[in-house]
Structures are given as C-alpha cells and as structure tokens.
C-alpha cells in the first residue's frame, strides 16, 4: 500500500519544517509527500525535505480567499497520479505522532473500516519553549481535543456523525476518495468545506472511523474564538452549506458572531449577513 501525505501550505514555513522533521521520526515513513502551495511560490524552492520523496503542486489564489477545497482536490489528484493507495491529509500545523502513518495504513487494511473516512485524535499544543517542541517526546503532551472521540492507540471506533469530521488529520483510500468525488470547490476560504465533504461521504455510504494510533499534535499559533479573522469566509460558506444541506454548520461560531453583533441570521431559514465592516473582504 502506497501511503501519500498531502499538506496544504500558505505561509507557516516553520510549522511545515517541524512537520517534516516529525514525519522523519515516524515508525513508518510515508511513501510520498504532496505539498499544495496555495499562492506561496517559496514552497517549491525550500520543501519538501530531500529525505522525504515528494512533489509540490502550485495553486495560485484567485480572489481574496484561499482555495482550500480546490487545493485538497488538487493534492489528491497529484497523489493518485503518482500511484497513491491511501491519501493521508495532514494540516500544515499538525505534527504527526510516531505511529500516525502506520496507524492509518493499518486501519486502511482492516476490511471493517477501510471504506470509511479514517480520522485521528488531535492534541492542541501550548506555545513551545525557546527550543521548540521536543519531537521525540510528543506522546508526553498527549491530550486530545475533547470535542472528538479519542480511542486508545490500539482501538478503532466507527462513527456515523458527519459533523465530527475534521480535515486536520484524516485518511481515505483511493477507492473511497473516487466514490465520494472530492471536496465541493464552491467553498472558498475557511470553514464548512470539511463538514460538507463528510456529508458527501455519508451519501456515498462512507461513515467515519476514529483511529487511536493516528495521533497528531497541533502546533500553537495565535487565534481568536470565535475566529473573527475568518468571518467573511465563514458567513459565505455557511450560507452555501445551508443551501446545499438545509442545516447550518459551525453553529458555535455563528452564535458567537451573533453575540458580538457581527452577523444577523444563520439560524432557521434566515440567511447569514454581515453587520460589521471588519467582516468585508479586503
């Protein structure tokens, strides 16, 4: 089985370098590594690490929002053209645990779960010390996000709630990817496109499976809760999701925006609308 790691990149070069150092510590190295550089021409000149076989896919940005859904499809397309059997999507901020690659690969060989979207627990890390994170001791920092299942390393738990899917760390066989058909490229920027993909997967008969061995560690970076820096993207994508599925995604964020007076609607049948100029695209 040829396992290909796919990572989308726009900036975050230090995080990407750390991810590659962590990959090199894997109990099973990936067979291929596809980086999708979204409007980031520096990636091809500096990455991937020469000890990791791989390639860079250049994807220019059109408009103001990063094409995350389109980039995932482009990464998958390149990986499949290079012979991938298992597509392993890993967010640029995520450090793979030692057994992440091996854990996903083993799960993909298990007939009971191979046709599902394979998801791994993710720990959100505190800021690193002056020397950065100790990549040889990531397991000591293990504290998976409580909003998602976190099986023990020797467990795999099937799950059919598509709203629990996240794109930080997941794997899908080539056959299942083809059956689902990829991400909807009508989504641009941050938010909603991964929940939409899980709904498409459910329509295609592919639920989720949480793989305890496939642990990842999300490197710290400053953010806001709710993520007002992505307000315009989230409002646009929430309206698109509601038009496609009849329900609202990202409910906690939308509620947070309403409480801050930044949006109206986004519940029932009322569309989301911005009320503050900070939400307008630049």
PDB file of C-alpha atoms in Angstrom:
ATOM      1  CA  UNK A   1       0.000   0.000   0.000  1.00  0.00           C
ATOM      2  CA  UNK A   2       1.459   3.346  -1.079  1.00  0.00           C
ATOM      3  CA  UNK A   3       0.719   5.993   1.559  1.00  0.00           C
ATOM      4  CA  UNK A   4       0.874   9.634   0.479  1.00  0.00           C
ATOM      5  CA  UNK A   5       0.781  12.540   2.914  1.00  0.00           C
ATOM      6  CA  UNK A   6      -0.953  15.642   1.481  1.00  0.00           C
ATOM      7  CA  UNK A   7      -0.435  19.027   3.138  1.00  0.00           C
ATOM      8  CA  UNK A   8      -1.790  22.419   2.075  1.00  0.00           C
ATOM      9  CA  UNK A   9       0.579  25.332   2.610  1.00  0.00           C
ATOM     10  CA  UNK A  10       0.314  29.112   2.644  1.00  0.00           C
ATOM     11  CA  UNK A  11       2.971  30.559   4.910  1.00  0.00           C
ATOM     12  CA  UNK A  12       3.577  28.648   8.159  1.00  0.00           C
ATOM     13  CA  UNK A  13       7.026  27.639   6.860  1.00  0.00           C
ATOM     14  CA  UNK A  14       8.431  26.953  10.328  1.00  0.00           C
ATOM     15  CA  UNK A  15       5.430  24.761  11.139  1.00  0.00           C
ATOM     16  CA  UNK A  16       5.893  22.890   7.863  1.00  0.00           C
ATOM     17  CA  UNK A  17       9.588  22.311   8.588  1.00  0.00           C
ATOM     18  CA  UNK A  18       8.707  20.897  12.018  1.00  0.00           C
ATOM     19  CA  UNK A  19       6.055  18.647  10.465  1.00  0.00           C
ATOM     20  CA  UNK A  20       8.645  17.196   8.116  1.00  0.00           C
ATOM     21  CA  UNK A  21      11.094  16.593  10.963  1.00  0.00           C
ATOM     22  CA  UNK A  22       8.331  14.761  12.813  1.00  0.00           C
ATOM     23  CA  UNK A  23       7.481  12.698   9.724  1.00  0.00           C
ATOM     24  CA  UNK A  24      11.114  11.589   9.562  1.00  0.00           C
ATOM     25  CA  UNK A  25      10.699  10.164  13.079  1.00  0.00           C
ATOM     26  CA  UNK A  26       7.727   8.012  12.015  1.00  0.00           C
ATOM     27  CA  UNK A  27       7.726   4.298  12.685  1.00  0.00           C
ATOM     28  CA  UNK A  28       6.555   4.002   9.058  1.00  0.00           C
ATOM     29  CA  UNK A  29       7.713   6.705   6.656  1.00  0.00           C
ATOM     30  CA  UNK A  30       5.220   7.927   4.060  1.00  0.00           C
ATOM     31  CA  UNK A  31       5.884   6.663   0.553  1.00  0.00           C
ATOM     32  CA  UNK A  32       5.157  10.069  -0.957  1.00  0.00           C
ATOM     33  CA  UNK A  33       4.541  13.624   0.194  1.00  0.00           C
ATOM     34  CA  UNK A  34       2.478  16.116  -1.810  1.00  0.00           C
ATOM     35  CA  UNK A  35       2.602  19.774  -0.810  1.00  0.00           C
ATOM     36  CA  UNK A  36      -0.019  22.049  -2.311  1.00  0.00           C
ATOM     37  CA  UNK A  37       1.381  25.588  -2.271  1.00  0.00           C
ATOM     38  CA  UNK A  38      -1.548  28.000  -2.240  1.00  0.00           C
ATOM     39  CA  UNK A  39      -0.236  31.300  -3.569  1.00  0.00           C
ATOM     40  CA  UNK A  40       3.150  30.601  -1.937  1.00  0.00           C
ATOM     41  CA  UNK A  41       5.983  30.421  -4.501  1.00  0.00           C
ATOM     42  CA  UNK A  42       8.644  29.981  -1.798  1.00  0.00           C
ATOM     43  CA  UNK A  43       7.500  26.432  -1.027  1.00  0.00           C
ATOM     44  CA  UNK A  44       8.890  24.855  -4.206  1.00  0.00           C
ATOM     45  CA  UNK A  45      12.333  26.337  -3.529  1.00  0.00           C
ATOM     46  CA  UNK A  46      12.583  25.112   0.070  1.00  0.00           C
ATOM     47  CA  UNK A  47      10.450  21.988   0.527  1.00  0.00           C
ATOM     48  CA  UNK A  48       9.978  19.089   0.898  1.00  0.00           C
ATOM     49  CA  UNK A  49      12.933  17.797   2.890  1.00  0.00           C
ATOM     50  CA  UNK A  50      15.138  15.797   0.470  1.00  0.00           C
ATOM     51  CA  UNK A  51      14.849  12.758   2.734  1.00  0.00           C
ATOM     52  CA  UNK A  52      11.105  12.663   2.027  1.00  0.00           C
ATOM     53  CA  UNK A  53      10.141  11.728  -1.546  1.00  0.00           C
ATOM     54  CA  UNK A  54       7.581  14.189  -2.772  1.00  0.00           C
ATOM     55  CA  UNK A  55       6.453  16.986  -5.021  1.00  0.00           C
ATOM     56  CA  UNK A  56       4.991  20.482  -4.858  1.00  0.00           C
ATOM     57  CA  UNK A  57       1.739  21.441  -6.608  1.00  0.00           C
ATOM     58  CA  UNK A  58       1.467  25.173  -7.299  1.00  0.00           C
ATOM     59  CA  UNK A  59      -2.028  26.596  -6.907  1.00  0.00           C
ATOM     60  CA  UNK A  60      -2.415  30.360  -7.432  1.00  0.00           C
ATOM     61  CA  UNK A  61      -5.045  32.198  -5.457  1.00  0.00           C
ATOM     62  CA  UNK A  62      -7.900  33.770  -7.362  1.00  0.00           C
ATOM     63  CA  UNK A  63      -9.773  36.394  -5.387  1.00  0.00           C
ATOM     64  CA  UNK A  64      -9.217  37.115  -1.711  1.00  0.00           C
ATOM     65  CA  UNK A  65      -9.857  33.694  -0.137  1.00  0.00           C
ATOM     66  CA  UNK A  66      -7.540  30.702  -0.096  1.00  0.00           C
ATOM     67  CA  UNK A  67      -8.928  27.826  -2.221  1.00  0.00           C
ATOM     68  CA  UNK A  68      -8.806  25.153   0.491  1.00  0.00           C
ATOM     69  CA  UNK A  69     -11.337  22.768  -1.064  1.00  0.00           C
ATOM     70  CA  UNK A  70      -9.769  23.114  -4.519  1.00  0.00           C
ATOM     71  CA  UNK A  71      -6.308  22.602  -3.025  1.00  0.00           C
ATOM     72  CA  UNK A  72      -7.299  19.342  -1.326  1.00  0.00           C
ATOM     73  CA  UNK A  73      -8.675  18.055  -4.618  1.00  0.00           C
ATOM     74  CA  UNK A  74      -5.502  19.131  -6.437  1.00  0.00           C
ATOM     75  CA  UNK A  75      -3.365  17.367  -3.836  1.00  0.00           C
ATOM     76  CA  UNK A  76      -5.414  14.189  -4.120  1.00  0.00           C
ATOM     77  CA  UNK A  77      -5.263  14.306  -7.899  1.00  0.00           C
ATOM     78  CA  UNK A  78      -1.463  14.606  -7.858  1.00  0.00           C
ATOM     79  CA  UNK A  79      -1.140  11.836  -5.274  1.00  0.00           C
ATOM     80  CA  UNK A  80      -3.331   9.455  -7.284  1.00  0.00           C
ATOM     81  CA  UNK A  81      -1.404  10.220 -10.462  1.00  0.00           C
ATOM     82  CA  UNK A  82       1.756   9.250  -8.561  1.00  0.00           C
ATOM     83  CA  UNK A  83       0.201   5.917  -7.547  1.00  0.00           C
ATOM     84  CA  UNK A  84      -1.209   6.552  -4.072  1.00  0.00           C
ATOM     85  CA  UNK A  85      -3.382   3.869  -2.479  1.00  0.00           C
ATOM     86  CA  UNK A  86      -4.054   5.838   0.719  1.00  0.00           C
ATOM     87  CA  UNK A  87      -4.431   9.622   0.844  1.00  0.00           C
ATOM     88  CA  UNK A  88      -3.374  11.000   4.242  1.00  0.00           C
ATOM     89  CA  UNK A  89      -4.335  14.654   4.674  1.00  0.00           C
ATOM     90  CA  UNK A  90      -2.376  16.442   7.393  1.00  0.00           C
ATOM     91  CA  UNK A  91      -2.834  20.125   8.258  1.00  0.00           C
ATOM     92  CA  UNK A  92       0.374  22.170   7.992  1.00  0.00           C
ATOM     93  CA  UNK A  93       0.113  22.979  11.711  1.00  0.00           C
ATOM     94  CA  UNK A  94      -0.009  19.299  12.691  1.00  0.00           C
ATOM     95  CA  UNK A  95       2.956  17.262  13.877  1.00  0.00           C
ATOM     96  CA  UNK A  96       2.377  13.549  13.241  1.00  0.00           C
ATOM     97  CA  UNK A  97       2.789  11.211  16.158  1.00  0.00           C
ATOM     98  CA  UNK A  98       5.325   8.434  15.687  1.00  0.00           C
ATOM     99  CA  UNK A  99       2.657   5.926  14.677  1.00  0.00           C
ATOM    100  CA  UNK A 100       0.284   8.212  12.758  1.00  0.00           C
ATOM    101  CA  UNK A 101       1.273   6.963   9.296  1.00  0.00           C
ATOM    102  CA  UNK A 102       1.426   3.336  10.413  1.00  0.00           C
ATOM    103  CA  UNK A 103      -1.878   3.650  12.265  1.00  0.00           C
ATOM    104  CA  UNK A 104      -3.740   4.970   9.252  1.00  0.00           C
ATOM    105  CA  UNK A 105      -2.116   2.379   6.982  1.00  0.00           C
ATOM    106  CA  UNK A 106      -3.118  -0.474   9.293  1.00  0.00           C
ATOM    107  CA  UNK A 107      -6.686   0.818   9.540  1.00  0.00           C
ATOM    108  CA  UNK A 108      -6.923   1.035   5.758  1.00  0.00           C
ATOM    109  CA  UNK A 109      -6.106  -2.682   5.574  1.00  0.00           C
ATOM    110  CA  UNK A 110      -8.922  -3.530   8.007  1.00  0.00           C
ATOM    111  CA  UNK A 111     -11.931  -4.530   5.913  1.00  0.00           C
ATOM    112  CA  UNK A 112     -14.303  -3.434   8.684  1.00  0.00           C
ATOM    113  CA  UNK A 113     -13.305   0.244   8.405  1.00  0.00           C
ATOM    114  CA  UNK A 114     -11.348   0.654   5.152  1.00  0.00           C
ATOM    115  CA  UNK A 115     -14.327   2.138   3.287  1.00  0.00           C
ATOM    116  CA  UNK A 116     -14.770   4.900   5.908  1.00  0.00           C
ATOM    117  CA  UNK A 117     -13.088   8.261   6.408  1.00  0.00           C
ATOM    118  CA  UNK A 118     -10.284   7.489   8.846  1.00  0.00           C
ATOM    119  CA  UNK A 119      -9.794  10.209  11.472  1.00  0.00           C
ATOM    120  CA  UNK A 120      -7.176  10.589  14.185  1.00  0.00           C
ATOM    121  CA  UNK A 121      -7.226  12.347  17.574  1.00  0.00           C
ATOM    122  CA  UNK A 122      -5.537  15.760  17.648  1.00  0.00           C
ATOM    123  CA  UNK A 123      -3.940  17.456  20.644  1.00  0.00           C
ATOM    124  CA  UNK A 124      -3.780  21.260  20.606  1.00  0.00           C
ATOM    125  CA  UNK A 125      -0.369  22.200  21.999  1.00  0.00           C
ATOM    126  CA  UNK A 126       0.557  25.082  24.272  1.00  0.00           C
ATOM    127  CA  UNK A 127       3.221  27.517  22.996  1.00  0.00           C
ATOM    128  CA  UNK A 128       6.634  25.831  22.762  1.00  0.00           C
ATOM    129  CA  UNK A 129       9.634  26.788  24.831  1.00  0.00           C
ATOM    130  CA  UNK A 130      12.685  28.529  23.365  1.00  0.00           C
ATOM    131  CA  UNK A 131      13.929  25.276  21.841  1.00  0.00           C
ATOM    132  CA  UNK A 132      10.619  24.402  20.214  1.00  0.00           C
ATOM    133  CA  UNK A 133       8.696  21.174  20.739  1.00  0.00           C
ATOM    134  CA  UNK A 134      10.645  18.032  21.573  1.00  0.00           C
ATOM    135  CA  UNK A 135       9.650  15.908  18.591  1.00  0.00           C
ATOM    136  CA  UNK A 136      10.931  12.738  20.248  1.00  0.00           C
ATOM    137  CA  UNK A 137       8.561  13.176  23.204  1.00  0.00           C
ATOM    138  CA  UNK A 138       5.323  14.354  21.621  1.00  0.00           C
ATOM    139  CA  UNK A 139       3.448  11.500  23.287  1.00  0.00           C
ATOM    140  CA  UNK A 140       4.156  13.135  26.648  1.00  0.00           C
ATOM    141  CA  UNK A 141       1.960  16.067  25.537  1.00  0.00           C
ATOM    142  CA  UNK A 142      -0.952  13.863  24.506  1.00  0.00           C
ATOM    143  CA  UNK A 143      -4.306  15.438  25.444  1.00  0.00           C
ATOM    144  CA  UNK A 144      -6.742  15.000  22.544  1.00  0.00           C
ATOM    145  CA  UNK A 145      -9.379  17.642  21.871  1.00  0.00           C
ATOM    146  CA  UNK A 146     -12.418  16.753  23.997  1.00  0.00           C
ATOM    147  CA  UNK A 147     -14.941  17.507  21.245  1.00  0.00           C
ATOM    148  CA  UNK A 148     -13.887  14.456  19.253  1.00  0.00           C
ATOM    149  CA  UNK A 149     -13.542  10.733  20.047  1.00  0.00           C
ATOM    150  CA  UNK A 150     -10.091   9.723  21.281  1.00  0.00           C
ATOM    151  CA  UNK A 151      -9.711   5.926  21.210  1.00  0.00           C
ATOM    152  CA  UNK A 152      -6.742   4.240  22.837  1.00  0.00           C
ATOM    153  CA  UNK A 153      -3.819   3.626  20.464  1.00  0.00           C
ATOM    154  CA  UNK A 154      -4.912   0.029  19.888  1.00  0.00           C
ATOM    155  CA  UNK A 155      -8.572   0.928  19.224  1.00  0.00           C
ATOM    156  CA  UNK A 156     -10.600   1.925  16.164  1.00  0.00           C
ATOM    157  CA  UNK A 157     -14.119   3.263  16.773  1.00  0.00           C
ATOM    158  CA  UNK A 158     -16.647   3.544  13.904  1.00  0.00           C
ATOM    159  CA  UNK A 159     -18.693   6.764  13.974  1.00  0.00           C
ATOM    160  CA  UNK A 160     -21.549   7.881  11.737  1.00  0.00           C
ATOM    161  CA  UNK A 161     -21.974  11.510  12.826  1.00  0.00           C
ATOM    162  CA  UNK A 162     -20.550  13.505   9.877  1.00  0.00           C
ATOM    163  CA  UNK A 163     -20.409  16.694  11.955  1.00  0.00           C
ATOM    164  CA  UNK A 164     -17.500  15.215  13.942  1.00  0.00           C
ATOM    165  CA  UNK A 165     -15.287  15.033  10.863  1.00  0.00           C
ATOM    166  CA  UNK A 166     -12.363  17.432  10.654  1.00  0.00           C
ATOM    167  CA  UNK A 167      -9.744  17.956   7.996  1.00  0.00           C
ATOM    168  CA  UNK A 168      -6.796  18.482  10.358  1.00  0.00           C
ATOM    169  CA  UNK A 169      -5.856  14.827  10.104  1.00  0.00           C
ATOM    170  CA  UNK A 170      -7.681  12.176   8.095  1.00  0.00           C
ATOM    171  CA  UNK A 171      -7.006   9.426   5.595  1.00  0.00           C
ATOM    172  CA  UNK A 172      -9.059   7.887   2.831  1.00  0.00           C
ATOM    173  CA  UNK A 173      -8.344   5.063   0.422  1.00  0.00           C
ATOM    174  CA  UNK A 174      -8.097   5.866  -3.268  1.00  0.00           C
ATOM    175  CA  UNK A 175     -11.208   3.813  -3.952  1.00  0.00           C
ATOM    176  CA  UNK A 176     -13.253   5.640  -1.311  1.00  0.00           C
ATOM    177  CA  UNK A 177     -11.989   9.031  -2.499  1.00  0.00           C
ATOM    178  CA  UNK A 178     -13.160   8.198  -6.012  1.00  0.00           C
ATOM    179  CA  UNK A 179     -16.533   7.033  -4.703  1.00  0.00           C
ATOM    180  CA  UNK A 180     -17.114  10.246  -2.738  1.00  0.00           C
ATOM    181  CA  UNK A 181     -15.887  12.506  -5.529  1.00  0.00           C
ATOM    182  CA  UNK A 182     -13.751  15.018  -3.602  1.00  0.00           C
ATOM    183  CA  UNK A 183     -14.478  18.341  -1.892  1.00  0.00           C
ATOM    184  CA  UNK A 184     -17.045  20.809  -3.245  1.00  0.00           C
ATOM    185  CA  UNK A 185     -14.990  23.600  -4.806  1.00  0.00           C
ATOM    186  CA  UNK A 186     -17.779  26.148  -4.438  1.00  0.00           C
ATOM    187  CA  UNK A 187     -16.386  26.683  -0.925  1.00  0.00           C
ATOM    188  CA  UNK A 188     -13.540  29.180  -0.738  1.00  0.00           C
ATOM    189  CA  UNK A 189     -11.596  30.213   2.315  1.00  0.00           C
ATOM    190  CA  UNK A 190     -12.031  28.843   5.804  1.00  0.00           C
ATOM    191  CA  UNK A 191     -14.929  26.854   7.208  1.00  0.00           C
ATOM    192  CA  UNK A 192     -17.658  24.432   6.226  1.00  0.00           C
ATOM    193  CA  UNK A 193     -15.987  22.621   3.348  1.00  0.00           C
ATOM    194  CA  UNK A 194     -14.886  19.716   5.527  1.00  0.00           C
ATOM    195  CA  UNK A 195     -18.333  19.206   7.071  1.00  0.00           C
ATOM    196  CA  UNK A 196     -19.768  19.299   3.546  1.00  0.00           C
ATOM    197  CA  UNK A 197     -17.279  16.611   2.486  1.00  0.00           C
ATOM    198  CA  UNK A 198     -18.346  14.379   5.352  1.00  0.00           C
ATOM    199  CA  UNK A 199     -21.983  14.783   4.265  1.00  0.00           C
ATOM    200  CA  UNK A 200     -20.987  13.777   0.721  1.00  0.00           C
ATOM    201  CA  UNK A 201     -19.145  10.801   2.177  1.00  0.00           C
ATOM    202  CA  UNK A 202     -22.249   9.764   4.084  1.00  0.00           C
ATOM    203  CA  UNK A 203     -24.307   9.928   0.888  1.00  0.00           C
ATOM    204  CA  UNK A 204     -21.725   7.613  -0.691  1.00  0.00           C
ATOM    205  CA  UNK A 205     -22.004   5.159   2.200  1.00  0.00           C
ATOM    206  CA  UNK A 206     -18.767   6.187   3.918  1.00  0.00           C
ATOM    207  CA  UNK A 207     -19.048   6.986   7.609  1.00  0.00           C
ATOM    208  CA  UNK A 208     -16.155   7.849   9.908  1.00  0.00           C
ATOM    209  CA  UNK A 209     -13.743   5.689  11.898  1.00  0.00           C
ATOM    210  CA  UNK A 210     -11.583   7.119  14.683  1.00  0.00           C
ATOM    211  CA  UNK A 211      -8.122   5.549  14.678  1.00  0.00           C
ATOM    212  CA  UNK A 212      -6.464   5.710  18.089  1.00  0.00           C
ATOM    213  CA  UNK A 213      -2.948   5.084  16.789  1.00  0.00           C
ATOM    214  CA  UNK A 214      -3.120   8.019  14.344  1.00  0.00           C
ATOM    215  CA  UNK A 215      -2.367  10.789  16.831  1.00  0.00           C
ATOM    216  CA  UNK A 216      -1.361  14.292  15.759  1.00  0.00           C
ATOM    217  CA  UNK A 217      -0.253  17.388  17.652  1.00  0.00           C
ATOM    218  CA  UNK A 218      -1.389  20.821  16.511  1.00  0.00           C
ATOM    219  CA  UNK A 219       1.372  23.403  16.859  1.00  0.00           C
ATOM    220  CA  UNK A 220       0.384  26.561  18.668  1.00  0.00           C
ATOM    221  CA  UNK A 221      -0.412  29.740  16.795  1.00  0.00           C
ATOM    222  CA  UNK A 222      -2.399  32.778  17.928  1.00  0.00           C
ATOM    223  CA  UNK A 223      -6.087  32.682  17.040  1.00  0.00           C
ATOM    224  CA  UNK A 224      -9.423  34.070  18.159  1.00  0.00           C
ATOM    225  CA  UNK A 225     -12.597  32.383  19.385  1.00  0.00           C
ATOM    226  CA  UNK A 226     -14.837  32.780  17.543  1.00  0.00           C
ATOM    227  CA  UNK A 227     -12.435  33.163  14.596  1.00  0.00           C
ATOM    228  CA  UNK A 228     -13.325  36.697  13.548  1.00  0.00           C
ATOM    229  CA  UNK A 229     -10.301  36.760  11.245  1.00  0.00           C
ATOM    230  CA  UNK A 230     -12.255  34.334   9.018  1.00  0.00           C
ATOM    231  CA  UNK A 231     -15.645  35.988   9.484  1.00  0.00           C
ATOM    232  CA  UNK A 232     -16.417  36.764   5.830  1.00  0.00           C
ATOM    233  CA  UNK A 233     -15.357  33.279   4.684  1.00  0.00           C
ATOM    234  CA  UNK A 234     -17.415  31.565   7.374  1.00  0.00           C
ATOM    235  CA  UNK A 235     -20.551  33.587   6.606  1.00  0.00           C
ATOM    236  CA  UNK A 236     -20.273  32.916   2.869  1.00  0.00           C
ATOM    237  CA  UNK A 237     -19.579  29.214   3.354  1.00  0.00           C
ATOM    238  CA  UNK A 238     -22.303  28.797   5.985  1.00  0.00           C
ATOM    239  CA  UNK A 239     -24.882  30.154   3.533  1.00  0.00           C
ATOM    240  CA  UNK A 240     -23.604  27.795   0.847  1.00  0.00           C
ATOM    241  CA  UNK A 241     -23.767  24.832   3.222  1.00  0.00           C
ATOM    242  CA  UNK A 242     -27.343  25.709   4.223  1.00  0.00           C
ATOM    243  CA  UNK A 243     -28.354  25.963   0.562  1.00  0.00           C
ATOM    244  CA  UNK A 244     -26.888  22.508  -0.102  1.00  0.00           C
ATOM    245  CA  UNK A 245     -27.973  20.647   3.034  1.00  0.00           C
ATOM    246  CA  UNK A 246     -30.752  22.621   4.723  1.00  0.00           C
ATOM    247  CA  UNK A 247     -28.908  22.903   8.050  1.00  0.00           C
ATOM    248  CA  UNK A 248     -26.373  25.330   9.480  1.00  0.00           C
ATOM    249  CA  UNK A 249     -22.751  24.288  10.069  1.00  0.00           C
ATOM    250  CA  UNK A 250     -20.345  25.830  12.585  1.00  0.00           C
ATOM    251  CA  UNK A 251     -23.200  26.611  14.961  1.00  0.00           C
ATOM    252  CA  UNK A 252     -20.991  27.642  17.881  1.00  0.00           C
ATOM    253  CA  UNK A 253     -19.068  30.125  15.758  1.00  0.00           C
ATOM    254  CA  UNK A 254     -22.210  31.608  14.222  1.00  0.00           C
ATOM    255  CA  UNK A 255     -23.698  32.038  17.692  1.00  0.00           C
ATOM    256  CA  UNK A 256     -20.502  33.705  18.849  1.00  0.00           C
ATOM    257  CA  UNK A 257     -20.602  36.117  15.909  1.00  0.00           C
ATOM    258  CA  UNK A 258     -24.236  36.965  16.662  1.00  0.00           C
ATOM    259  CA  UNK A 259     -23.381  37.686  20.290  1.00  0.00           C
ATOM    260  CA  UNK A 260     -20.622  40.041  19.127  1.00  0.00           C
ATOM    261  CA  UNK A 261     -23.056  41.808  16.813  1.00  0.00           C
ATOM    262  CA  UNK A 262     -21.057  40.857  13.717  1.00  0.00           C
ATOM    263  CA  UNK A 263     -23.779  38.913  11.900  1.00  0.00           C
ATOM    264  CA  UNK A 264     -27.519  38.506  11.705  1.00  0.00           C
ATOM    265  CA  UNK A 265     -29.336  35.304  10.805  1.00  0.00           C
ATOM    266  CA  UNK A 266     -27.631  31.975  10.362  1.00  0.00           C
ATOM    267  CA  UNK A 267     -30.439  30.052  12.051  1.00  0.00           C
ATOM    268  CA  UNK A 268     -33.762  28.632  10.900  1.00  0.00           C
ATOM    269  CA  UNK A 269     -34.276  29.757   7.303  1.00  0.00           C
ATOM    270  CA  UNK A 270     -32.716  33.213   7.770  1.00  0.00           C
ATOM    271  CA  UNK A 271     -29.513  33.701   5.746  1.00  0.00           C
ATOM    272  CA  UNK A 272     -26.301  34.864   7.371  1.00  0.00           C
ATOM    273  CA  UNK A 273     -25.495  38.525   6.752  1.00  0.00           C
ATOM    274  CA  UNK A 274     -22.615  40.661   7.945  1.00  0.00           C
ATOM    275  CA  UNK A 275     -23.333  43.684  10.109  1.00  0.00           C
ATOM    276  CA  UNK A 276     -19.793  44.993  10.591  1.00  0.00           C
ATOM    277  CA  UNK A 277     -17.290  46.276   8.046  1.00  0.00           C
ATOM    278  CA  UNK A 278     -14.489  44.197   9.594  1.00  0.00           C
ATOM    279  CA  UNK A 279     -16.175  41.175   8.023  1.00  0.00           C
ATOM    280  CA  UNK A 280     -15.945  42.538   4.490  1.00  0.00           C
ATOM    281  CA  UNK A 281     -13.238  41.073   2.234  1.00  0.00           C
ATOM    282  CA  UNK A 282     -10.266  43.365   1.728  1.00  0.00           C
TER     283      UNK A 282
END
